Every structure is written in C-alpha cells, then in structure tokens.
C-alpha cells in the first residue's frame, strides 16, 4: 500500500514546470472495498476519502450493513427510496433570502458609502409582498459633448525657430472661434530622448510612484515644442509666424499653478478634468502632430513607440489631418539628426495603420481604424468590443503604466460619455466597468467577459476583468448567450465595489474528484451482461427459496416442516449475501460516468480532500483506477479553441476538465479549484464558460478562477439559473465545531 508521501506534491505556482502524475498501483477489489484509491471519492457512509480519519470504518460499516441486511440491500428499490427522501428534504427556493443589489449608476460619486446588499427577504414565508419604500430618480451621470479645450499655447516662431509662448484661455479669450489649433500627440519617454540629447537634466526629485515631477514634465515637453517649431516641413510656411498649439503638459492646468500653494488634490482634479476631454480636443484640432524618437519611423508600424500608447486611440481615431514628426540622419561627416514634418490626410494615415494591423493579426485595431475611416461599418456591439480589447491589450503591453487612466483614455470614443469626476482614477478596472455600464444600451459585457483572461494586475477590485485574448482564425465567432452587467457589491472591508451580474446563467457543476460508482452493476453499460446473469441467479434462488417456504407452510401439520422452511430462508439469505458482495466488489471496478470533474496537474495544496497530482495526461492515472478511462479525447487544438493567457503575477495551476460521460478532456489554467462553470458565449467552434468557485447559498458572490471552451453539446446538460454575481469573494467565515468535526471524518 502506498504512503501519502509517495505522491508528487508540486506547488500552485509555475506552469512551465513539468508535473509528474501520481503513480497508483493496481489494487485488488477487496482492498478497494475497504480503502479507496487516492484522489477518488469512495462509497463509504462517511469519510469517503482515504486520507480522512474514519475512512476505513465508514466502509466497514457499509459492508456489514449490506451483509446483515442482504435481502433488503439486494433490492434496488431502497436506493430509489433514499433519493426520493433526500430530494423531499431539500430546501425550497422561496425559503431562502434573496438579495437586491443596487444598480451601479445609483452610486456615481466618490467616496462611496457602504450599503447593505440584503435589505429584506423577497419572500418572508408568510405570503407578504415586496413593497418599494423609496422612489429613485435618474442620476446625472452623462457628460454633455464639449470639444473645446480650456487652455492653449500661443507660440511665437521667428526665423523658423521657437522664440516664446504664452498660455491663453481658449474659451474665455474668444480666440478659438476664429482660429485653428494643432494638437501634439507623443509619448513622454520619446520627448525625454530629445530632452537628454539637448544636454538638459531633470531638476526635481521623482515623486512617489512617478518618474518625473510636474515641473520636469513641462521642461521635457518644452523641448519637444522647440523641436516641432524648428522642424523642416514638406510644405511652404512662413518662417515668422504664430501658431496655436495644444500640448498636454502646458494646457492641462493654468501655467504656473504647479508652483503655487494650491492643494495637490485640487490640482490633480483639474488635470484629470482636462484629460477627460482629450478625445474631444484631438477631434477638434485642425492638425494632429504625431512624434516618435526612433530614426526614420513612419508611426504606422507596431515597432513605433507612439503607436503602442493607450491614449493613441483617442488621439488618432477622430483626427482630421496628420503631420508625422520624423527624425532622420542627414548624410555627411557629422551624421546630424534632423526632424521633418510630413503632412497627409488622417484617413490615409489610418489606412496604412490598418495595413500593418492586418499583417500583425491585430484584428480589433484593424476594425477600429476601419470604423473610423468608414463610419457605421461596424455595429456598436462589435466596435465597442474591439475598442475594449485593444485598449486593455495596450494597457497590458505598457506594463499597466497608465492603468488608472484606462477609462479616461476611452471616454469620448463611446456613444455615452462619463462625467470626469466619476472616473476616479484609483482603479482602472472599476472605472472601465462604470464607463461600460453607461453604454449598456450598446454593449453586452458578456462578450468582454468571454475573452478576458485571469487578472494580471497586482491589485484588482473587480475579480473578472483581465487581459483579453486576441482574435485569430478559427475562434473569431463570438455570440453572447447571456446578458452581463455590473452591479454594486460590498467587499469584506465594507467598501463598495463592482461585481459582474450574469443574467440567465446556465451552469454546470464540477465534481472536486472522481467518484467510485457503488451502483456500477446497475448503470454501467460495460456490466450489462454481469447484471443480467447475477440478477437472474438471485431471482432463481429467491424463487426456489420461496417455493421451499411455501411448501413448508403447506405441510404445517406434518411432523417436521421446519427443515424445508429453514432451507428456503437460508437459500434466500445466502444468495442475497453473495449477490450483495458481488455488487459491492463490482462497484470498486469503475468510476461514476456522470458530470464533469476537475483534475489538476499538480497537487493544489488547498487543504481539500482527494488532492492528487493527475499530471498532464490524466487518462494515465484514470486508467489505473478504471480500465475503461485509459483513453480520453482532447478538445482544444484540433478544434482551434481559444486559449486564454496565463497570469504571471498570481499563482496558477494547469489542470483538465474531464467529461466522465463522453470521455473528453479540456486543458485549463486556474488559480484555485473550481466547483462550477457558467455559460458566456458561443466562441469559435465551442462554447466559452467561466470557471467559478461558487459558494453555497443564494446571493453569494462567486470568484472567477479560470476560463474554458467546451464542446457545444454541453449546453444540453446545463442547469438553468437566475443570475450569478462574479467578483472578489469575501474571506470565508470560520467553521463551527460540528462543521470541523464532519470535515475531519
């Protein structure tokens, strides 16, 4: 018999580490009858897993009961009666408390206040109806359209060189009504290259969490402005001129206020308010200048640093005219760097970006650019989905540098825009959920949930958003089967958060481990012949036994009829014992052929019973437990199923979902042991599910643990549900004495 230390115990951390499956030797049926194989839930009356304290005792009592009451145990009617009693004793839905979470738009401003999610039961058990005691009014959450910037630079250029600039109020000074302006789109890292090449250095210490102070950012941006003014142009312009230029670091707040004694929070709020109009500012600009420090860069390829920015989307999608600010090395001894400005229509510029996006397989970016050039070519569902996926991809590829500004960078690109004060900038995922809920009439968030991998940011308040997967050939089909939207939730600290509410959710439960089929003789097709023969022998023995008993009763007045009656009783009893023992032994041959089970490649080390390393080929271990499960068909690569990215900042584990009926396995990445999966969308050739840790009880928050794409036939075995809320699950409550006692059995 194997010891517990014989099993391979990898930790729940590295996916790249090869996982060795546990070796389970062949054991006799009699040994399995009293001590189950590791990783398998046995048929004992209690303590079904072998590592539990009273596991052997539970099996011994079960066998003794079947032997002592063999005639009763041999009749399958007893099993049916037990199931009926169990179902009758289950609690009905209306006897439980349901919750009524608030709509997200009812709580637009910060700081949020804690609100109880469960105010009163929907059904009290006495027939009372729900009464609404408070009428709600429509919240003021939509930002009116406004494309005019507040501040602008009036730049003086003499002899083709920068001379001076001054900040003007573009609205109050009534300059904007009769003048055009240029907006400069750039990456601060690119501007810093110019700043360094000019021999300049930053003067202030770096603020906490930031690379440069506000004053240093202005110094860096000014060097970019100087470079722009002196650039060689492809069109003739006056060497002495005045231009109106919008440059973020000079036009977000009033010039000189960073040196004033204004409150830092107030200054930050003003900067955020102007950044919230970024899309409109670039839409209203006559020309958008784009800059990258790379030599000879044309700004349309994926090697361009400017093109990788999150804010590039809002700055270029609605531009009217583009000037590429490109640096080139001039021939000669000094190989001097010279900056050129090349003008073209924004449509032509986006066409070239579309070409490179198609070459790189970035189909969401391709769709956005096509939508921009050919307005109305995409549905809002398709366009918003492409925008969300592309924005989150850029956020991730830049190392979540501007993650807190995720929603602000997209505000203005959607049909409904949020008020800037409602995008707090504290958590990008929370702000993004708010922005999407504002556009609920145009976008079903189930599509985004279906493509989001596990969250890869260190701190998250949502629990379901994460880096989305890119569309590729064979898995571009995406049709939501449910409706999803955010609702208000409360975490363990009483802070108001956002949960994803999946309405009309179809669920499939997941067993934590394979289960030994104690009734295999009755329901396993492979044992049909043995069932017929054993049942026939049992019935024959019972018939003979009853004949002997009846014959003995007929001779009741004879001298010794008891011998025949005793022979009949003994025949019935011992034939029942043999039949029951045979049924118990046969029950150790096979596993239950029902439902889906999750099998991890390594040990999860989560304290759950039946924890076992099943390896990368779980059929090898299953074949040692049940001969007929030695081969499994894999759903995945051949069906071109979508593959979600593995998180790098949180512990995760490879595993398989195994259909015990059809013999199909699906490889998944999880951050814990799932017990349920909920339908999201038809995705590629299959159906995408979200893997959940769904606690017992109604109104509880489920935790997202992974994603999976399963065959379409799985829709036939789902259980209909009302709704499922997915978010950050609060910590589990401490178990009581009886719960601890029962779990230890």
Short mmCIF file of N, CA and C in Angstrom, two decimals, residues 340-419:
data_model
loop_
_atom_site.label_atom_id
_atom_site.label_comp_id
_atom_site.label_asym_id
_atom_site.label_seq_id
_atom_site.Cartn_x
_atom_site.Cartn_y
_atom_site.Cartn_z
N UNK A 340 11.80 66.21 -39.52
CA UNK A 340 10.96 66.60 -40.65
C UNK A 340 9.50 66.44 -40.26
N UNK A 341 8.65 67.26 -40.87
CA UNK A 341 7.20 67.17 -40.71
C UNK A 341 6.59 66.81 -42.06
N UNK A 342 5.90 65.66 -42.11
CA UNK A 342 5.26 65.20 -43.34
C UNK A 342 3.75 65.24 -43.15
N UNK A 343 3.07 65.95 -44.02
CA UNK A 343 1.62 66.12 -43.90
C UNK A 343 0.88 65.11 -44.77
N UNK A 344 -0.25 64.64 -44.27
CA UNK A 344 -1.13 63.77 -45.04
C UNK A 344 -2.50 63.78 -44.38
N UNK A 345 -3.48 63.28 -45.09
CA UNK A 345 -4.82 63.19 -44.51
C UNK A 345 -4.84 62.12 -43.44
N UNK A 346 -5.67 62.33 -42.43
CA UNK A 346 -5.77 61.33 -41.36
C UNK A 346 -6.29 60.01 -41.89
N UNK A 347 -7.16 60.06 -42.89
CA UNK A 347 -7.69 58.82 -43.45
C UNK A 347 -6.60 58.00 -44.11
N UNK A 348 -5.72 58.66 -44.85
CA UNK A 348 -4.60 57.96 -45.47
C UNK A 348 -3.67 57.37 -44.42
N UNK A 349 -3.43 58.13 -43.36
CA UNK A 349 -2.57 57.65 -42.27
C UNK A 349 -3.17 56.41 -41.60
N UNK A 350 -4.47 56.45 -41.35
CA UNK A 350 -5.13 55.30 -40.72
C UNK A 350 -5.18 54.10 -41.65
N UNK A 351 -5.27 54.34 -42.97
CA UNK A 351 -5.25 53.23 -43.93
C UNK A 351 -3.95 52.45 -43.82
N UNK A 352 -2.83 53.16 -43.69
CA UNK A 352 -1.55 52.47 -43.56
C UNK A 352 -1.44 51.76 -42.21
N UNK A 353 -2.03 52.35 -41.17
CA UNK A 353 -2.07 51.65 -39.88
C UNK A 353 -2.91 50.38 -39.99
N UNK A 354 -4.02 50.44 -40.73
CA UNK A 354 -4.85 49.26 -40.94
C UNK A 354 -4.06 48.16 -41.63
N UNK A 355 -3.26 48.54 -42.62
CA UNK A 355 -2.47 47.55 -43.36
C UNK A 355 -1.51 46.81 -42.43
N UNK A 356 -0.81 47.55 -41.59
CA UNK A 356 0.13 46.92 -40.67
C UNK A 356 -0.60 46.12 -39.58
N UNK A 357 -1.78 46.59 -39.17
CA UNK A 357 -2.56 45.84 -38.18
C UNK A 357 -2.99 44.50 -38.74
N UNK A 358 -3.39 44.47 -40.02
CA UNK A 358 -3.79 43.21 -40.64
C UNK A 358 -2.60 42.27 -40.78
N UNK A 359 -1.43 42.82 -41.12
CA UNK A 359 -0.23 41.99 -41.24
C UNK A 359 0.15 41.37 -39.90
N UNK A 360 -0.06 42.11 -38.82
CA UNK A 360 0.29 41.61 -37.48
C UNK A 360 -0.82 40.79 -36.85
N UNK A 361 -1.96 40.67 -37.51
CA UNK A 361 -3.09 39.91 -36.95
C UNK A 361 -3.79 40.64 -35.83
N UNK A 362 -3.66 41.96 -35.75
CA UNK A 362 -4.35 42.76 -34.73
C UNK A 362 -5.70 43.20 -35.29
N UNK A 363 -6.64 42.26 -35.29
CA UNK A 363 -7.90 42.48 -36.00
C UNK A 363 -8.81 43.47 -35.28
N UNK A 364 -8.69 43.59 -33.98
CA UNK A 364 -9.50 44.58 -33.29
C UNK A 364 -9.05 46.00 -33.63
N UNK A 365 -7.75 46.22 -33.70
CA UNK A 365 -7.25 47.52 -34.12
C UNK A 365 -7.65 47.79 -35.57
N UNK A 366 -7.57 46.77 -36.39
CA UNK A 366 -7.98 46.90 -37.79
C UNK A 366 -9.45 47.32 -37.88
N UNK A 367 -10.30 46.71 -37.05
CA UNK A 367 -11.73 47.05 -37.07
C UNK A 367 -11.97 48.48 -36.60
N UNK A 368 -11.22 48.93 -35.59
CA UNK A 368 -11.37 50.30 -35.10
C UNK A 368 -11.00 51.33 -36.17
N UNK A 369 -9.89 51.07 -36.86
CA UNK A 369 -9.45 52.00 -37.89
C UNK A 369 -10.42 52.00 -39.07
N UNK A 370 -10.95 50.82 -39.40
CA UNK A 370 -11.93 50.75 -40.48
C UNK A 370 -13.21 51.49 -40.11
N UNK A 371 -13.62 51.33 -38.84
CA UNK A 371 -14.81 52.05 -38.36
C UNK A 371 -14.59 53.56 -38.40
N UNK A 372 -13.36 54.00 -38.09
CA UNK A 372 -13.05 55.43 -38.10
C UNK A 372 -13.07 55.99 -39.51
N UNK A 373 -12.53 55.23 -40.47
CA UNK A 373 -12.49 55.70 -41.86
C UNK A 373 -13.82 55.55 -42.58
N UNK A 374 -14.59 54.54 -42.19
CA UNK A 374 -15.88 54.27 -42.83
C UNK A 374 -16.94 54.21 -41.74
N UNK A 375 -17.35 55.37 -41.25
CA UNK A 375 -18.29 55.43 -40.13
C UNK A 375 -19.53 54.60 -40.36
N UNK A 376 -19.89 53.77 -39.35
CA UNK A 376 -21.08 52.94 -39.44
C UNK A 376 -20.85 51.58 -40.05
N UNK A 377 -19.60 51.25 -40.38
CA UNK A 377 -19.35 49.94 -40.99
C UNK A 377 -19.44 48.81 -39.98
N UNK A 378 -19.34 49.12 -38.69
CA UNK A 378 -19.44 48.12 -37.64
C UNK A 378 -20.64 48.42 -36.75
N UNK A 379 -21.22 47.37 -36.18
CA UNK A 379 -22.27 47.57 -35.18
C UNK A 379 -21.62 48.11 -33.91
N UNK A 380 -22.42 48.75 -33.05
CA UNK A 380 -21.87 49.26 -31.80
C UNK A 380 -21.32 48.13 -30.95
N UNK A 381 -21.99 46.98 -30.94
CA UNK A 381 -21.50 45.85 -30.15
C UNK A 381 -20.11 45.45 -30.61
N UNK A 382 -19.92 45.36 -31.92
CA UNK A 382 -18.62 44.96 -32.47
C UNK A 382 -17.58 46.05 -32.26
N UNK A 383 -17.96 47.31 -32.49
CA UNK A 383 -16.99 48.41 -32.37
C UNK A 383 -16.54 48.61 -30.93
N UNK A 384 -17.47 48.59 -29.99
CA UNK A 384 -17.10 48.78 -28.59
C UNK A 384 -16.26 47.61 -28.10
N UNK A 385 -16.62 46.40 -28.52
CA UNK A 385 -15.83 45.24 -28.11
C UNK A 385 -14.39 45.36 -28.62
N UNK A 386 -14.23 45.75 -29.88
CA UNK A 386 -12.89 45.92 -30.44
C UNK A 386 -12.12 46.99 -29.67
N UNK A 387 -12.79 48.07 -29.31
CA UNK A 387 -12.14 49.15 -28.57
C UNK A 387 -11.69 48.69 -27.18
N UNK A 388 -12.54 47.93 -26.49
CA UNK A 388 -12.20 47.46 -25.15
C UNK A 388 -10.99 46.52 -25.20
N UNK A 389 -11.03 45.57 -26.12
CA UNK A 389 -9.94 44.59 -26.20
C UNK A 389 -8.63 45.27 -26.58
N UNK A 390 -8.68 46.18 -27.53
CA UNK A 390 -7.46 46.86 -27.96
C UNK A 390 -6.89 47.74 -26.84
N UNK A 391 -7.77 48.43 -26.12
CA UNK A 391 -7.31 49.30 -25.04
C UNK A 391 -6.67 48.50 -23.91
N UNK A 392 -7.30 47.40 -23.52
CA UNK A 392 -6.74 46.59 -22.44
C UNK A 392 -5.44 45.95 -22.88
N UNK A 393 -5.35 45.56 -24.16
CA UNK A 393 -4.10 44.99 -24.67
C UNK A 393 -2.97 46.01 -24.57
N UNK A 394 -3.23 47.24 -24.96
CA UNK A 394 -2.21 48.28 -24.87
C UNK A 394 -1.84 48.56 -23.41
N UNK A 395 -2.84 48.54 -22.55
CA UNK A 395 -2.59 48.77 -21.13
C UNK A 395 -1.64 47.72 -20.58
N UNK A 396 -1.85 46.49 -20.99
CA UNK A 396 -1.00 45.40 -20.50
C UNK A 396 0.40 45.47 -21.09
N UNK A 397 0.50 45.75 -22.39
CA UNK A 397 1.80 45.75 -23.05
C UNK A 397 2.68 46.92 -22.60
N UNK A 398 2.08 47.95 -22.05
CA UNK A 398 2.87 49.05 -21.49
C UNK A 398 3.13 48.85 -20.00
N UNK A 399 2.90 47.64 -19.51
CA UNK A 399 3.17 47.34 -18.11
C UNK A 399 2.20 48.01 -17.16
N UNK A 400 0.97 48.26 -17.61
CA UNK A 400 -0.07 48.92 -16.79
C UNK A 400 0.42 50.27 -16.26
N UNK A 401 1.22 50.93 -17.09
CA UNK A 401 1.79 52.22 -16.69
C UNK A 401 0.71 53.27 -16.45
N UNK A 402 -0.29 53.28 -17.34
CA UNK A 402 -1.39 54.24 -17.22
C UNK A 402 -2.70 53.54 -16.88
N UNK A 403 -2.61 52.47 -16.08
CA UNK A 403 -3.79 51.66 -15.82
C UNK A 403 -4.91 52.45 -15.15
N UNK A 404 -4.55 53.35 -14.25
CA UNK A 404 -5.59 54.12 -13.55
C UNK A 404 -6.31 55.09 -14.49
N UNK A 405 -5.73 55.34 -15.67
CA UNK A 405 -6.34 56.26 -16.64
C UNK A 405 -7.00 55.50 -17.78
N UNK A 406 -7.24 54.21 -17.59
CA UNK A 406 -7.78 53.37 -18.66
C UNK A 406 -9.10 53.91 -19.19
N UNK A 407 -10.04 54.18 -18.30
CA UNK A 407 -11.36 54.66 -18.74
C UNK A 407 -11.28 56.09 -19.27
N UNK A 408 -10.42 56.91 -18.70
CA UNK A 408 -10.30 58.29 -19.17
C UNK A 408 -9.78 58.35 -20.59
N UNK A 409 -8.91 57.40 -20.95
CA UNK A 409 -8.39 57.37 -22.31
C UNK A 409 -9.43 56.96 -23.33
N UNK A 410 -10.50 56.28 -22.88
CA UNK A 410 -11.55 55.82 -23.78
C UNK A 410 -12.78 56.71 -23.74
N UNK A 411 -12.90 57.53 -22.71
CA UNK A 411 -14.07 58.39 -22.57
C UNK A 411 -14.16 59.35 -23.76
N UNK A 412 -15.27 59.37 -24.44
CA UNK A 412 -15.43 60.19 -25.63
C UNK A 412 -15.41 59.38 -26.91
N UNK A 413 -14.95 58.12 -26.84
CA UNK A 413 -14.96 57.25 -28.01
C UNK A 413 -16.21 56.38 -28.06
N UNK A 414 -17.00 56.39 -26.97
CA UNK A 414 -18.20 55.57 -26.89
C UNK A 414 -19.43 56.45 -27.08
N UNK A 415 -20.59 55.85 -27.36
CA UNK A 415 -21.81 56.65 -27.57
C UNK A 415 -22.17 57.52 -26.38
N UNK A 416 -21.99 57.00 -25.15
CA UNK A 416 -22.27 57.76 -23.94
C UNK A 416 -20.96 58.01 -23.21
N UNK A 417 -20.75 59.23 -22.79
CA UNK A 417 -19.51 59.55 -22.09
C UNK A 417 -19.79 59.82 -20.61
N UNK A 418 -18.82 59.48 -19.80
CA UNK A 418 -18.96 59.65 -18.36
C UNK A 418 -18.50 61.04 -17.94
N UNK A 419 -19.07 61.51 -16.85
CA UNK A 419 -18.55 62.74 -16.24
C UNK A 419 -17.17 62.44 -15.66
#
